[in-house]
Coordinates of C-alpha atoms and ligand atoms in Angstrom, one line a residue:
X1 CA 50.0 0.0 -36.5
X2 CA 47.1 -0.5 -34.0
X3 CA 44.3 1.5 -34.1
X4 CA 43.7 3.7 -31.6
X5 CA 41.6 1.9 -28.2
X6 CA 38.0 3.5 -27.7
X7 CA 36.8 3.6 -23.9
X8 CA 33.3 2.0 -23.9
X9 CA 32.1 3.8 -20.8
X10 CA 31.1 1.8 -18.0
X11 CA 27.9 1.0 -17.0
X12 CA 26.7 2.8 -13.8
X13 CA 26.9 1.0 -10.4
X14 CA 24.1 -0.5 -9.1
X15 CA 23.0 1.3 -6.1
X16 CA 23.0 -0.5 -3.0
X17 CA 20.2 -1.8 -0.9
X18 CA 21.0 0.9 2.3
X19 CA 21.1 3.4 -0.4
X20 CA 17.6 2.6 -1.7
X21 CA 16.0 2.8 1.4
X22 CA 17.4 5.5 2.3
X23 CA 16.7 7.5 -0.5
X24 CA 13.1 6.1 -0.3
X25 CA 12.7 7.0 3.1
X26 CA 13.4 11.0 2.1
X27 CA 11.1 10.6 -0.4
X28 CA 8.2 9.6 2.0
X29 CA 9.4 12.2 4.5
X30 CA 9.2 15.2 2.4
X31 CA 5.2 14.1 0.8
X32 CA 4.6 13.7 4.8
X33 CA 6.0 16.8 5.1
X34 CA 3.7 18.4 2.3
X35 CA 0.3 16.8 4.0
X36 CA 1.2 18.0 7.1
X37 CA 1.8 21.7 6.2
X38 CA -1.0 21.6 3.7
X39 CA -3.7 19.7 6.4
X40 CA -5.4 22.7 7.4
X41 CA -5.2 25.0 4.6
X42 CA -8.3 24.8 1.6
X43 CA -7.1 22.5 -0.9
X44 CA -7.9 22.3 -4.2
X45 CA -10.2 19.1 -5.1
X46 CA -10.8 17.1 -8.4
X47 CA -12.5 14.0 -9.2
X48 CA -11.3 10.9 -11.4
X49 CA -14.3 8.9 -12.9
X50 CA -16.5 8.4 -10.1
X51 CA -17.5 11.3 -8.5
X52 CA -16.1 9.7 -4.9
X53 CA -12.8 9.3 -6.3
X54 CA -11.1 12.4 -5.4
X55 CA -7.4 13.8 -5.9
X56 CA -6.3 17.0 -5.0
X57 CA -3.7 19.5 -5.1
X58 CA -1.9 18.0 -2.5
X59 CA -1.8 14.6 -3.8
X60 CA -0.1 16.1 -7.6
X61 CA 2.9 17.8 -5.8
X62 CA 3.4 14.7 -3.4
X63 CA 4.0 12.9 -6.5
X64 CA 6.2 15.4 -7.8
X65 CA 8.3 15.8 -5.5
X66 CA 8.8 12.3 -4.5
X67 CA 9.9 11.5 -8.5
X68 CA 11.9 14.4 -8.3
X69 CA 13.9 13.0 -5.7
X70 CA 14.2 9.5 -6.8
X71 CA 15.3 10.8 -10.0
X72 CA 18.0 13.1 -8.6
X73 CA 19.4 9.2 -7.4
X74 CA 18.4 7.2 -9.5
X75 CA 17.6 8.6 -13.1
X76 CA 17.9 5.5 -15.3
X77 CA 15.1 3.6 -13.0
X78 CA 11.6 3.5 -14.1
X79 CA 8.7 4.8 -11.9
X80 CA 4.8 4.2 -12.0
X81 CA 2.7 6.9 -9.9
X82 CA -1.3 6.8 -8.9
X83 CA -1.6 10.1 -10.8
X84 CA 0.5 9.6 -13.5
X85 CA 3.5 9.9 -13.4
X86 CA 5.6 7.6 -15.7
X87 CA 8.9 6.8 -16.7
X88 CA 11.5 4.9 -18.6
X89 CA 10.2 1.3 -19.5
X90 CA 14.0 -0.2 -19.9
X91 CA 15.5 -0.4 -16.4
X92 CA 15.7 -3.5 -14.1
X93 CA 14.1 -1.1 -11.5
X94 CA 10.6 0.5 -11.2
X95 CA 9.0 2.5 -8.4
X96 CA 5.9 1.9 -7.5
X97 CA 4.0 5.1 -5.8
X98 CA 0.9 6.2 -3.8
X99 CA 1.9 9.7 -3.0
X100 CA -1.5 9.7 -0.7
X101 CA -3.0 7.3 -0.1
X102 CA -6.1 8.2 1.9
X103 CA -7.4 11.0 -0.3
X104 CA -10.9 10.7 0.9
X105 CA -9.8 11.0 4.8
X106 CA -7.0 13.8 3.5
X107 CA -9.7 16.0 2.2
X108 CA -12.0 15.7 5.3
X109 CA -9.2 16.2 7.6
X110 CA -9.1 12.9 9.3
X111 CA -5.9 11.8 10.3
X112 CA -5.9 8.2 8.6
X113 CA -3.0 8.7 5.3
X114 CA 0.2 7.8 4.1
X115 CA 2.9 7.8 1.6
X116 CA 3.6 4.5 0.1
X117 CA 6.6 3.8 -1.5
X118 CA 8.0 0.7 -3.0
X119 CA 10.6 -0.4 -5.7
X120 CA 10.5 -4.1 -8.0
X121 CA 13.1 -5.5 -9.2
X122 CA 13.1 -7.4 -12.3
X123 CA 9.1 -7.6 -11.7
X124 CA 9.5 -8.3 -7.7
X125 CA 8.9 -6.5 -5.0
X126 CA 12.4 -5.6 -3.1
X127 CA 11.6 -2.6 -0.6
X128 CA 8.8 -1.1 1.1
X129 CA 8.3 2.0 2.5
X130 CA 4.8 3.0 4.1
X131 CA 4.8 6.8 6.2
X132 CA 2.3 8.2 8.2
X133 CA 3.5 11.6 9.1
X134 CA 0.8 12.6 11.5
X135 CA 1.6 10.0 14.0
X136 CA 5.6 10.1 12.1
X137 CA 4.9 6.3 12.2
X138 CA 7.5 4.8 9.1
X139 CA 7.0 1.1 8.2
X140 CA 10.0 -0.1 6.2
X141 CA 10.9 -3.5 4.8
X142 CA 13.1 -5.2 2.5
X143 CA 12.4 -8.5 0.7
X144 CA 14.5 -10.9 3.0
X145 CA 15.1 -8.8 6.1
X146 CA 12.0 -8.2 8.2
X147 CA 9.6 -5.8 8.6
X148 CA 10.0 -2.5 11.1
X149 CA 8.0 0.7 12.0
X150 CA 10.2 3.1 13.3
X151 CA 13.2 0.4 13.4
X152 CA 11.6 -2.0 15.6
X153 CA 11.1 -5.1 14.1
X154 CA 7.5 -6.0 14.0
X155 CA 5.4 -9.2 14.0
X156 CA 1.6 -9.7 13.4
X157 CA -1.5 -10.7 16.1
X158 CA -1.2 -14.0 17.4
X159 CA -5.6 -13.9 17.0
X160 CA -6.6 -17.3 16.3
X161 CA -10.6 -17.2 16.6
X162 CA -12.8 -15.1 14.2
X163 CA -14.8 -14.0 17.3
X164 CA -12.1 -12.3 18.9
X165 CA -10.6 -10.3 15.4
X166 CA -10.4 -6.8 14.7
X167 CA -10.6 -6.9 10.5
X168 CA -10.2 -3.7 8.6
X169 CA -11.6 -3.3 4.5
X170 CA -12.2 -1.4 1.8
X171 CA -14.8 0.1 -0.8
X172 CA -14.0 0.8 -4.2
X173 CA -14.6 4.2 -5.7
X174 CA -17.2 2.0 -7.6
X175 CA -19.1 0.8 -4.9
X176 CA -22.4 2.8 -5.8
X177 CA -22.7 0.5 -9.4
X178 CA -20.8 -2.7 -8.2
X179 CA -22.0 -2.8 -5.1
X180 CA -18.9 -4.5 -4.5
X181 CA -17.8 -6.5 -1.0
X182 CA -21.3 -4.9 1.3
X183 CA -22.4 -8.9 1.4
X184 CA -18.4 -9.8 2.6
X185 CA -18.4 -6.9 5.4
X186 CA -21.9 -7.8 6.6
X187 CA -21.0 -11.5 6.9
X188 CA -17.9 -10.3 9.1
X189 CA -19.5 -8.2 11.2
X190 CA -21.7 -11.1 12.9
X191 CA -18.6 -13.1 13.2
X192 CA -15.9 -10.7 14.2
X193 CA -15.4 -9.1 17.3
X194 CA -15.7 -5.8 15.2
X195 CA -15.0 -4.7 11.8
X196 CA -13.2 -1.6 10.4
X197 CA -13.2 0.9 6.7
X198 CA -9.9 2.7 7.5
X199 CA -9.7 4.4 4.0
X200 CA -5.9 3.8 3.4
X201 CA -5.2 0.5 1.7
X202 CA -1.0 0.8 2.5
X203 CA -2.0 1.7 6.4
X204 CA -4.1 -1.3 6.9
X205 CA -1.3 -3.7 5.6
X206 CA 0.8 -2.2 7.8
X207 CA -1.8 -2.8 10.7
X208 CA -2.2 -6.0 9.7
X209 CA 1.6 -6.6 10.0
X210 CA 1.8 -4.8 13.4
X211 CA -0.7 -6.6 15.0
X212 CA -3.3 -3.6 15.3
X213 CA -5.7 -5.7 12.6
X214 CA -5.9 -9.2 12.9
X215 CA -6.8 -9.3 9.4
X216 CA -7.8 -7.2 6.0
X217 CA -9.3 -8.0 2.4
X218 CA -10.3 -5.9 -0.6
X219 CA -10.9 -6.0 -4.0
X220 CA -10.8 -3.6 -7.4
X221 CA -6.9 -2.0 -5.7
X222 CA -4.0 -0.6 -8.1
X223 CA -0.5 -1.8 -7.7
X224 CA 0.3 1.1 -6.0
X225 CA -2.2 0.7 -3.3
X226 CA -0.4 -2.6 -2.3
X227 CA 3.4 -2.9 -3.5
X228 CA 4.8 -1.5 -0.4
X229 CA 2.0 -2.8 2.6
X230 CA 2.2 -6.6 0.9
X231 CA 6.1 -6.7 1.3
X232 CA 5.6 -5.0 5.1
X233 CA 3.2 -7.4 5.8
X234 CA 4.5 -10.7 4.5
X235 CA 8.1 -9.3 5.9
X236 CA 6.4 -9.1 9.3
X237 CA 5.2 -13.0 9.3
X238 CA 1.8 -12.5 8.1
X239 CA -0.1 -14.4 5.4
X240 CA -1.2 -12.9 1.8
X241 CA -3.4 -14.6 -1.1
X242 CA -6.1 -13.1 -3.4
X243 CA -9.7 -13.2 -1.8
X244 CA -10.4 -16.6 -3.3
X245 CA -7.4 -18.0 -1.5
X246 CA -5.0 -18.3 -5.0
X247 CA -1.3 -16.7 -5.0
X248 CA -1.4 -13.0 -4.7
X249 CA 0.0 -10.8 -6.6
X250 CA -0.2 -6.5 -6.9
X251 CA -1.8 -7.0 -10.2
X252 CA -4.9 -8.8 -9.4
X253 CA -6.1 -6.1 -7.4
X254 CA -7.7 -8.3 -5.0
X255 CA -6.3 -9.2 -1.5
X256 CA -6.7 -11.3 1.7
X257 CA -3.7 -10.2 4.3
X258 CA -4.1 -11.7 7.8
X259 CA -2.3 -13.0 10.8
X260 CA -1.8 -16.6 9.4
X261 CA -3.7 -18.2 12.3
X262 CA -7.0 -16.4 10.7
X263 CA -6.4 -16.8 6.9
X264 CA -8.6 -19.8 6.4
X265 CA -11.5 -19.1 8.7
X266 CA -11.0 -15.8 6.3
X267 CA -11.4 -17.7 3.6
X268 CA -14.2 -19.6 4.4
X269 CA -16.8 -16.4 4.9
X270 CA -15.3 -14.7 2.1
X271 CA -16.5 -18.2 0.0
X272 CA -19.9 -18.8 1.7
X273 CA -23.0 -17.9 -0.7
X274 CA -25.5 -15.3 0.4
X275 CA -28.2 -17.2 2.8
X276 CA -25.7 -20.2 4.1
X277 CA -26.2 -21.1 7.5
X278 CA -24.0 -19.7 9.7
X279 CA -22.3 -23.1 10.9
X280 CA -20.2 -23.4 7.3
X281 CA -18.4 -21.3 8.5
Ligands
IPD1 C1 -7.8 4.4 -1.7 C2 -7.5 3.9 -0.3 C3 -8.8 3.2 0.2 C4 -9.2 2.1 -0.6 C5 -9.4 2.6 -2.1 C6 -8.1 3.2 -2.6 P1 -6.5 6.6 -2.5 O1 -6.6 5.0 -2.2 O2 -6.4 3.0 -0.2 O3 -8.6 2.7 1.5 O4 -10.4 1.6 -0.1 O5 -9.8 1.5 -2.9 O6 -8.2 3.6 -3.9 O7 -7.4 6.9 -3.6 O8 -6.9 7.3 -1.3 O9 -5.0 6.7 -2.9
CA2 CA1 -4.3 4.5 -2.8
CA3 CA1 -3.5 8.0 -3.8

């Protein structure tokens, strides 16, 4: 006599690439939801190590809410948030998550922040969502398909001289100690037509994709700072390596994102030593 058959139950479907976007795109537009309402009213402000690095009340229920819903789709994916939320270490899918970033500029009021939202795939970057919900401007991409704000496909600055670029960077929270890219922006302001400290990492990538910046480096950046604006940026046509021109990557913290047509003159200030005459250049 046979024993009886057991039903070994079937692994869950994997979700489909309209379905991750999609789900990713609610996500972004209920955090922009939560910054806007929350804009005017007092909020609730901590610091993180340095006493410039700032997170508030509105920044913790972003991130709530936003692994709430992916959860509600997706519970067997794994998820890394800037303030700490964490999950499973075992699934072939992990979120990556900025639920603001722009923290500094939220807190004062100025309208410069976003959500950004992307998801790896066995370790690479597969979608990107970016969403500014004060000018409801949504950058989207995934790996392979383009790069879009609002739905409208969109391609970086065609900028080929220095002289003429707009460049946008960064200071980390650290800057008082490590004093950390002052020598960099000083060297591009004298060779740039101007230069610009936005104070959200995700939105100058997607700048720099758009064609708004011609070009954008930083250093000392989390993962969630950059998963989703790298993907948006490279998906748009434009060129990404680490500051010292080697292959970029979300873990190295340090970026160069331009144009293409700009990326080695880009290169070539960010290498000059303090004091070399301007013509190395
Ligand atoms: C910051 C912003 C800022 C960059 C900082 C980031 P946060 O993120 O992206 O532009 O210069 O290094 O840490 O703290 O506002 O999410
Ligand atoms: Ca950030
Ligand atoms: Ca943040």
């Amino acid at each position: 006599m046979s024993s009886p058959v057991t039903e070994v139950p079937l692994p869950p479907p994997l979700p489909t690439p309209d379905s991750l976007m999609r789900v990713a795109i609610e996500a972004a537009e209920i955090s922009g939801l939560i910054q806007v309402r929350n804009l005017k009213r007092p909020l609730k402000i901590k610091t993180k190590g340095e006493s410039t690095n700032l997170v508030t009340n509105v920044d913790l229920r972003c991130e709530k809410r936003i692994i709430a819903h992916l959860k509600r789709y997706f519970p067997d994916h794994e998820y890394i948030a800037e303030e700490g939320g964490r999950g499973r270490q075992t699934s072939l899918f992990r979120w990556l998550i900025d639920p603001l970033d722009g923290t500094t500029n939220y807190a004062h009021g100025y309208p410069a922040f976003c959500t950004s939202i992307a998801l790896e795939r066995n370790g690479k970057i597969e979608l990107g969502v970016v969403y500014d919900p004060v000018r409801k401007e949504l950058f989207t991409a995934r790996k392979g398909k383009g790069a879009f704000l609002n739905g409208v496909r969109i391609t970086p600055s065609t900028v080929e001289d220095l002289e003429e670029a707009l460049l946008v960077t960064g200071f980390p929270y650290d800057i008082k100690t490590s004093r950390r890219n002052i020598s960099q922006f000083n060297r591009f302001l004298l060779r740039t037509q101007a230069v610009r400290r936005d104070g959200s990492a995700a939105l100058d990538l997607c700048y720099t994709a758009m064609g708004r910046f011609d070009g954008y480096w930083e250093f000392s950046l989390a993962p969630w700072d950059l998963a989703a604006g790298s993907l948006i940026l490279t998906e748009a046509g434009g060129k990404i390596t680490t500051s010292t021109g080697r292959e970029f990557s979300i873990h190295r913290g340090d970026i160069l994102a331009s144009n293409g047509p700009l990326h080695a003159a880009m290169l070539r200030v960010l290498r000059q030593k303090e004091g070399a005459p301007r013509h190395q250049t």
